XYZ file of C-alpha atoms in Angstrom:
476
model
C 8.461 -7.247 61.910
C 11.059 -6.653 59.177
C 13.145 -9.730 58.531
C 16.593 -9.727 56.906
C 16.651 -10.809 53.256
C 17.788 -14.342 52.543
C 21.210 -14.085 50.938
C 21.010 -17.495 49.253
C 17.401 -17.349 47.997
C 18.409 -17.179 44.335
C 21.076 -19.850 44.518
C 18.935 -22.619 45.926
C 18.123 -25.605 43.738
C 14.420 -25.800 42.865
C 12.406 -28.484 41.097
C 10.381 -26.614 38.498
C 9.451 -27.043 34.846
C 9.622 -24.324 32.229
C 5.943 -24.808 31.477
C 5.052 -23.875 35.065
C 6.792 -20.515 34.751
C 4.769 -19.304 31.752
C 1.348 -17.795 32.654
C -1.643 -19.521 31.122
C -2.887 -16.318 29.519
C 0.468 -15.257 28.075
C 0.232 -14.144 24.448
C 2.843 -16.638 23.255
C 0.974 -19.487 24.918
C -2.219 -18.437 23.137
C -0.419 -18.199 19.802
C 1.129 -21.613 20.330
C -2.343 -23.017 21.044
C -4.288 -21.546 18.145
C -1.719 -20.901 15.374
C 0.044 -23.637 13.376
C 3.572 -22.768 12.272
C 4.967 -26.226 11.496
C 4.259 -25.599 7.807
C 7.405 -23.431 7.749
C 9.577 -26.550 7.991
C 7.868 -28.115 4.990
C 8.076 -24.939 2.876
C 11.803 -24.452 3.576
C 12.850 -28.106 3.382
C 14.185 -27.692 -0.151
C 16.591 -24.978 0.997
C 18.601 -27.396 3.161
C 20.923 -30.210 2.153
C 19.361 -33.588 2.917
C 22.500 -35.658 3.574
C 25.511 -33.385 4.017
C 26.831 -30.601 6.221
C 26.348 -29.730 9.864
C 22.932 -30.194 11.486
C 20.950 -27.025 10.836
C 18.908 -25.074 13.327
C 15.216 -25.769 12.868
C 13.803 -23.055 10.551
C 10.670 -22.998 12.716
C 12.844 -21.853 15.635
C 14.480 -19.145 13.503
C 11.173 -17.732 12.340
C 9.668 -18.016 15.807
C 12.509 -15.820 17.036
C 11.628 -13.281 14.353
C 7.967 -13.522 15.376
C 8.945 -12.635 18.954
C 10.793 -9.575 17.684
C 7.814 -8.339 15.658
C 5.236 -9.203 18.334
C 7.021 -7.280 21.076
C 8.639 -4.521 19.038
C 12.265 -5.679 19.333
C 13.884 -4.097 16.277
C 17.475 -5.282 16.764
C 18.313 -8.942 16.227
C 21.203 -8.716 18.695
C 18.900 -7.340 21.339
C 16.378 -10.038 20.433
C 18.947 -12.735 21.243
C 19.648 -11.119 24.626
C 15.928 -10.942 25.390
C 15.444 -14.615 24.560
C 18.355 -15.559 26.818
C 16.698 -14.067 29.920
C 12.973 -14.408 29.151
C 11.398 -17.687 30.244
C 8.300 -17.278 28.051
C 10.442 -16.687 24.964
C 12.476 -19.838 25.667
C 9.298 -21.841 26.184
C 7.839 -20.603 22.865
C 11.026 -21.611 21.026
C 11.183 -25.037 22.691
C 14.487 -24.254 24.428
C 15.452 -25.354 27.914
C 16.896 -22.993 30.508
C 20.419 -24.163 29.741
C 20.129 -24.407 25.939
C 22.197 -21.994 23.866
C 20.160 -19.402 21.982
C 20.946 -19.107 18.244
C 23.344 -16.261 17.548
C 22.232 -13.032 15.872
C 24.556 -13.764 12.947
C 22.685 -17.023 12.375
C 19.489 -15.053 11.871
C 21.084 -12.483 9.579
C 23.059 -14.967 7.457
C 20.064 -17.227 6.954
C 18.017 -14.207 5.913
C 20.663 -12.986 3.460
C 21.758 -16.302 1.990
C 19.195 -19.034 2.485
C 15.818 -17.254 2.515
C 16.528 -14.250 0.266
C 14.471 -14.313 -2.922
C 12.477 -17.420 -1.937
C 9.233 -15.616 -1.093
C 8.954 -17.521 2.186
C 7.692 -14.413 3.995
C 4.785 -14.120 1.551
C 3.963 -17.814 2.023
C 3.964 -17.416 5.805
C 1.663 -14.409 5.578
C -0.717 -16.209 3.214
C -0.804 -19.301 5.418
C -1.793 -17.227 8.470
C -4.589 -15.559 6.491
C -5.833 -18.978 5.387
C -5.948 -20.110 9.014
C -8.028 -17.049 9.866
C -10.421 -17.952 7.050
C -10.656 -21.513 8.383
C -11.714 -20.097 11.762
C -14.290 -17.873 9.983
C -12.665 -14.699 11.277
C -12.490 -13.088 7.823
C -15.741 -12.170 6.113
C -14.243 -10.899 2.869
C -17.301 -8.799 1.982
C -15.881 -5.353 2.800
C -12.189 -4.431 2.425
C -10.457 -1.240 3.539
C -7.147 -0.063 2.085
C -4.711 2.657 3.056
C -0.968 3.283 3.165
C 1.498 4.427 5.795
C 5.099 5.580 5.549
C 8.143 3.851 7.002
C 11.298 5.900 7.495
C 13.964 4.429 5.236
C 17.346 3.571 6.698
C 18.891 6.480 4.801
C 19.849 10.085 5.543
C 17.801 12.589 3.535
C 20.919 14.725 2.965
C 22.788 11.957 1.137
C 21.339 11.899 -2.364
C 22.072 12.486 -6.013
C 19.922 14.120 -8.688
C 19.127 11.668 -11.484
C 17.187 12.007 -14.720
C 14.443 9.409 -14.683
C 12.392 8.407 -17.690
C 8.784 8.144 -16.623
C 7.356 4.685 -17.222
C 3.833 4.759 -18.661
C 1.210 3.649 -16.179
C -0.535 0.343 -16.749
C -3.829 1.979 -17.645
C -2.417 4.291 -20.356
C -2.902 1.768 -23.158
C -6.600 1.541 -22.305
C -6.812 5.316 -21.964
C -5.091 5.853 -25.340
C -7.617 3.548 -27.019
C -10.485 5.452 -25.390
C -9.016 8.794 -26.498
C -8.610 7.573 -30.100
C -12.191 6.290 -30.168
C -13.432 9.593 -28.778
C -11.566 11.623 -31.372
C -12.688 9.324 -34.198
C -16.321 9.751 -33.163
C -15.825 13.517 -33.315
C -14.242 13.307 -36.781
C -10.760 14.201 -35.534
C -7.432 12.615 -36.400
C -5.850 10.250 -33.882
C -2.996 11.661 -31.857
C 0.539 10.715 -32.830
C 2.448 9.092 -30.020
C 6.103 8.336 -29.544
C 6.941 4.618 -29.997
C 7.586 2.613 -26.893
C 11.182 2.043 -25.897
C 10.859 -1.661 -26.635
C 9.646 -1.073 -30.219
C 12.369 -1.253 -32.907
C 12.813 1.806 -35.134
C 11.517 1.776 -38.682
C 13.963 0.239 -41.161
C 14.648 0.678 -44.867
C 14.875 -1.978 -47.606
C 18.344 -3.001 -46.498
C 17.396 -3.272 -42.868
C 19.133 -0.033 -41.827
C 17.135 2.209 -39.487
C 15.498 5.259 -41.035
C 16.194 8.562 -39.284
C 13.186 10.846 -39.464
C 13.903 14.027 -41.398
C 11.651 16.068 -39.106
C 9.899 15.418 -35.820
C 6.497 13.782 -35.968
C 3.673 16.262 -35.454
C 1.829 15.899 -32.166
C 4.320 13.234 -31.048
C 5.478 13.936 -27.482
C 9.080 13.532 -26.486
C 9.979 10.919 -23.930
C 8.873 12.220 -20.522
C 11.721 12.567 -18.065
C 12.011 14.236 -14.715
C 14.683 14.846 -12.147
C 14.330 13.124 -8.803
C 16.363 12.744 -5.650
C 17.805 9.254 -5.305
C 19.349 8.145 -2.056
C 22.972 7.069 -2.251
C 22.423 4.892 0.834
C 19.174 3.113 -0.114
C 18.414 3.732 -3.814
C 15.177 1.708 -3.629
C 13.541 4.209 -1.277
C 11.673 7.253 -2.559
C 11.906 10.911 -1.568
C 8.489 11.727 -0.133
C 7.033 15.240 -0.129
C 3.416 15.266 1.037
C 1.199 17.676 2.912
C 1.391 17.214 6.675
C 3.939 14.394 6.273
C 7.652 14.305 7.076
C 10.067 15.008 4.239
C 12.802 12.533 3.395
C 13.407 9.036 2.071
C 10.586 6.652 2.915
C 8.818 3.467 1.935
C 5.041 3.085 1.744
C 3.243 0.062 3.156
C -0.053 -0.376 1.283
C -2.273 -2.504 3.493
C -5.722 -4.015 2.932
C -7.751 -5.259 5.900
C -11.031 -7.104 6.275
C -13.997 -5.237 7.681
C -14.979 -7.826 10.319
C -11.982 -7.999 12.661
C -9.479 -5.799 10.742
C -7.342 -8.821 9.878
C -4.800 -7.989 7.188
C -5.344 -9.727 3.850
C -2.657 -7.949 1.800
C 0.420 -5.794 2.296
C 2.620 -4.335 -0.411
C 5.663 -2.036 -0.284
C 6.530 0.741 -2.735
C 8.980 3.663 -2.617
C 7.713 6.722 -0.785
C 7.212 8.756 -3.968
C 4.608 6.390 -5.467
C 0.990 7.497 -5.496
C -1.339 5.425 -3.311
C -3.685 4.709 -6.221
C -0.974 3.229 -8.470
C -0.801 -0.343 -7.060
C -4.345 -0.464 -5.670
C -6.309 -2.396 -8.299
C -3.585 -5.022 -8.763
C -3.395 -5.635 -5.002
C -7.200 -5.766 -4.729
C -7.305 -8.425 -7.443
C -4.527 -10.346 -5.738
C -6.393 -10.481 -2.410
C -9.634 -11.507 -4.087
C -8.150 -14.318 -6.183
C -5.562 -15.628 -3.708
C -8.071 -16.174 -0.892
C -11.256 -16.456 -2.975
C -12.886 -13.532 -1.186
C -16.393 -12.575 -2.287
C -15.795 -8.844 -2.013
C -18.859 -6.627 -2.370
C -17.622 -3.210 -1.192
C -14.387 -1.315 -0.608
C -13.601 1.744 1.509
C -10.765 4.143 0.655
C -9.613 7.613 1.587
C -9.623 10.569 -0.779
C -6.130 9.820 -2.094
C -7.557 6.978 -4.216
C -10.212 9.153 -5.880
C -8.801 8.955 -9.418
C -10.600 8.119 -12.682
C -8.663 4.877 -13.142
C -9.407 3.517 -9.651
C -13.084 4.546 -9.800
C -13.439 2.897 -13.198
C -11.777 -0.290 -11.944
C -14.046 -0.511 -8.898
C -17.222 -0.007 -10.910
C -16.218 -2.476 -13.623
C -15.499 -5.111 -10.974
C -19.047 -4.750 -9.714
C -17.999 -3.407 -6.305
C -19.622 -0.732 -4.194
C -16.874 1.812 -3.623
C -16.883 4.524 -0.972
C -14.146 7.156 -0.833
C -13.423 10.138 1.344
C -14.016 13.711 0.224
C -11.275 16.206 -0.472
C -12.296 19.809 -0.974
C -11.241 20.889 -4.491
C -8.902 23.820 -4.877
C -10.650 27.103 -5.653
C -9.400 30.541 -6.591
C -11.015 33.279 -4.553
C -13.305 35.550 -6.545
C -14.016 33.038 -9.328
C -16.926 30.736 -9.979
C -16.705 27.186 -8.623
C -16.567 24.455 -11.245
C -19.813 23.032 -9.905
C -21.551 26.236 -11.008
C -20.966 25.204 -14.630
C -23.831 22.782 -15.283
C -23.035 19.765 -17.460
C -25.686 18.427 -19.848
C -24.964 14.809 -20.747
C -27.509 14.737 -23.579
C -25.888 17.569 -25.531
C -22.404 16.928 -24.094
C -21.925 20.566 -23.191
C -21.651 22.912 -20.228
C -23.740 25.964 -19.413
C -21.926 28.781 -17.655
C -23.524 30.873 -14.856
C -24.237 33.612 -17.425
C -26.190 31.188 -19.629
C -23.695 30.589 -22.465
C -23.425 27.031 -23.801
C -19.798 25.845 -23.737
C -19.364 23.211 -26.439
C -17.020 20.263 -26.880
C -13.783 21.078 -28.727
C -11.703 17.891 -28.572
C -9.959 15.350 -26.350
C -6.335 15.718 -25.310
C -3.837 12.917 -24.891
C -4.324 12.850 -21.111
C -7.924 11.730 -21.570
C -9.630 15.030 -20.801
C -12.415 16.393 -22.979
C -12.012 20.096 -23.593
C -15.007 22.418 -23.718
C -14.359 25.959 -25.024
C -16.601 29.016 -24.871
C -17.232 31.564 -27.618
C -14.724 34.430 -27.127
C -17.120 36.883 -28.781
C -19.760 36.315 -26.133
C -17.230 36.208 -23.303
C -15.780 39.641 -24.143
C -19.217 41.240 -23.671
C -20.174 39.182 -20.588
C -20.465 41.182 -17.344
C -19.428 38.063 -15.377
C -16.170 37.597 -17.277
C -14.016 38.794 -14.367
C -15.355 35.935 -12.245
C -15.015 33.378 -15.044
C -11.700 33.786 -16.887
C -8.851 36.248 -17.332
C -7.353 34.537 -20.375
C -5.961 36.802 -23.090
C -8.193 35.311 -25.787
C -11.272 35.775 -23.558
C -12.126 32.083 -23.746
C -13.213 29.826 -20.904
C -11.837 26.279 -21.058
C -13.407 23.459 -19.010
C -12.005 19.931 -18.904
C -13.837 16.702 -18.106
C -12.217 13.295 -17.971
C -13.429 10.501 -20.214
C -14.099 8.429 -17.120
C -15.655 11.240 -15.094
C -18.963 9.375 -14.832
C -17.189 6.635 -12.864
C -15.936 9.252 -10.400
C -19.403 10.729 -10.088
C -20.873 7.303 -9.385
C -18.334 6.579 -6.636
C -18.754 10.062 -5.185
C -22.514 9.565 -5.107
C -22.083 6.443 -2.967
C -20.470 8.572 -0.271
C -23.701 10.481 0.304
C -25.972 7.448 0.706
C -26.857 5.856 4.030
C -25.104 2.645 3.006
C -22.013 4.580 1.994
C -21.860 6.371 5.335
C -22.180 3.077 7.224
C -19.431 1.495 5.116
C -16.997 4.400 5.322
C -17.333 4.921 9.071
C -15.393 1.806 10.186
C -12.397 2.662 7.930
C -10.610 4.565 10.685
C -11.363 1.755 13.146
C -9.930 -0.938 10.876
C -7.074 -0.050 8.554
C -5.995 3.109 10.400
C -6.128 1.255 13.724
C -4.082 -1.534 12.171
C -1.341 0.938 11.243
C -1.514 2.602 14.668
C -0.999 -0.723 16.445
C 1.818 -1.633 14.070
C 3.694 1.589 14.807
C 3.093 1.760 18.536
C 3.498 -1.916 19.431
C 5.383 -3.659 16.629
C 8.172 -1.279 15.573
C 6.617 -0.349 12.231
C 7.786 3.266 12.144
C 11.150 2.473 10.599
C 12.480 0.234 7.849
C 14.853 -2.185 9.536
C 16.697 -3.007 6.319
C 17.761 -1.397 3.071
C 16.238 -2.405 -0.237
C 12.596 -2.797 -1.212
C 12.666 -6.609 -1.161
C 13.924 -6.673 2.439
C 11.433 -4.035 3.565
C 8.687 -6.055 1.854
C 9.742 -9.086 3.913
C 9.668 -6.951 7.066
C 6.131 -5.728 6.366
C 4.894 -9.230 5.547
C 6.233 -10.721 8.791
C 4.982 -7.759 10.817
C 1.496 -8.130 9.306
C 1.569 -11.904 9.853
C 2.424 -11.385 13.535
C -0.381 -8.841 13.941
C -2.768 -11.375 12.441
C -1.484 -14.168 14.695
C -1.924 -11.993 17.755
C -5.475 -11.017 16.831
C -6.486 -14.569 15.838
C -5.212 -15.968 19.144
C -6.973 -13.320 21.206
C -10.234 -13.800 19.309
C -10.164 -17.585 19.654
C -9.192 -17.583 23.327
C -12.124 -17.933 25.761
C -11.799 -14.295 26.876
C -11.785 -13.155 23.242
C -15.001 -15.008 22.530
């Protein structure tokens, strides 16, 4: 029998506690049980006045509100306040009663802009969560996987200006220059002349006045500059143009995860036009030293397969495994692998049998091997080898090519295959969860420092969620 609905059912006075209304297996209840966040109050205590001003809102409450936003994918702080007002579990997690006033959205934004900006509190929160995971023995630290994903910058790709940018030398160039000079000296060649660094003062005469060179230095390159698109809305972002990726202004989140439970041990933000390999070694060292991880192996995709990264991995005593990217090849010509390299004589042998000898090392760190034009002109295979006007085949080999060959050889071993397999299940899964569940597709703020804070808090919340689920009875 259908009964009429009670008109006053929702206006009756009931005796109930807030704790009764939150399910025992709710995610926030699990996080509150297994994750300690009271350290936030201690770390931010110096940012508040001890004996003057109005009573401040507990910083733990402010950051817990942000945690709720990242955990449940609420991107807007105004919407976050409205969600907290009507959600019983959110109020319980913040320690608010049903009738307590929820902090305003402007309180969150002004504290972020004024009080917490530049303090590094987001990095400290992230590190503290990782340390708690280590205490619970959820991070092995033996195998680390690294990759990057793009976040759409809060900027229109049509609003930009063309700027001339002087290219800053990479960190490894000083080491590469020394290796090139040593290589040329061993071959009896003069060292290359290089332009002085911008920080070096010009040469001066007896009276201290700078000397203007009467003619350009031979072999000295001019300062490298290039034109780039810079956003007029968010200048810190980078214009990204990659195969099978969207085009526009983006940031890159470089993330390193542990191989046991895919817990994040490092996250770092760069503009979208920065190569993945550029910050890798510095971030790897940071994760190893900050958390005292005994790393033995690393897994990376093919974008990191550069001489500098391979050299760094080998010199650190790590077992590196990287993905394979098919090299570009011109149809109708020999593959480079068909030119056999002889390490003992430091020369190549072409498919026709000619020995291609070492000629010199260029400033980019590549050894150049040149064939004999006289033999090449009479070779019946010349059409498949080179079409150069001087009938000379030129082959280049990097000074650190043996490091690349060592890393590439690991990929073909049984151990390498077992190590590389879980990469897509760890770091790529971490990014997939971040984008689908935690609003990680878009940069919520403008400026690299603010986007860095966003990525740190998002990664910390992913770690908190996974730690709580692993430690809960069902997770075990």
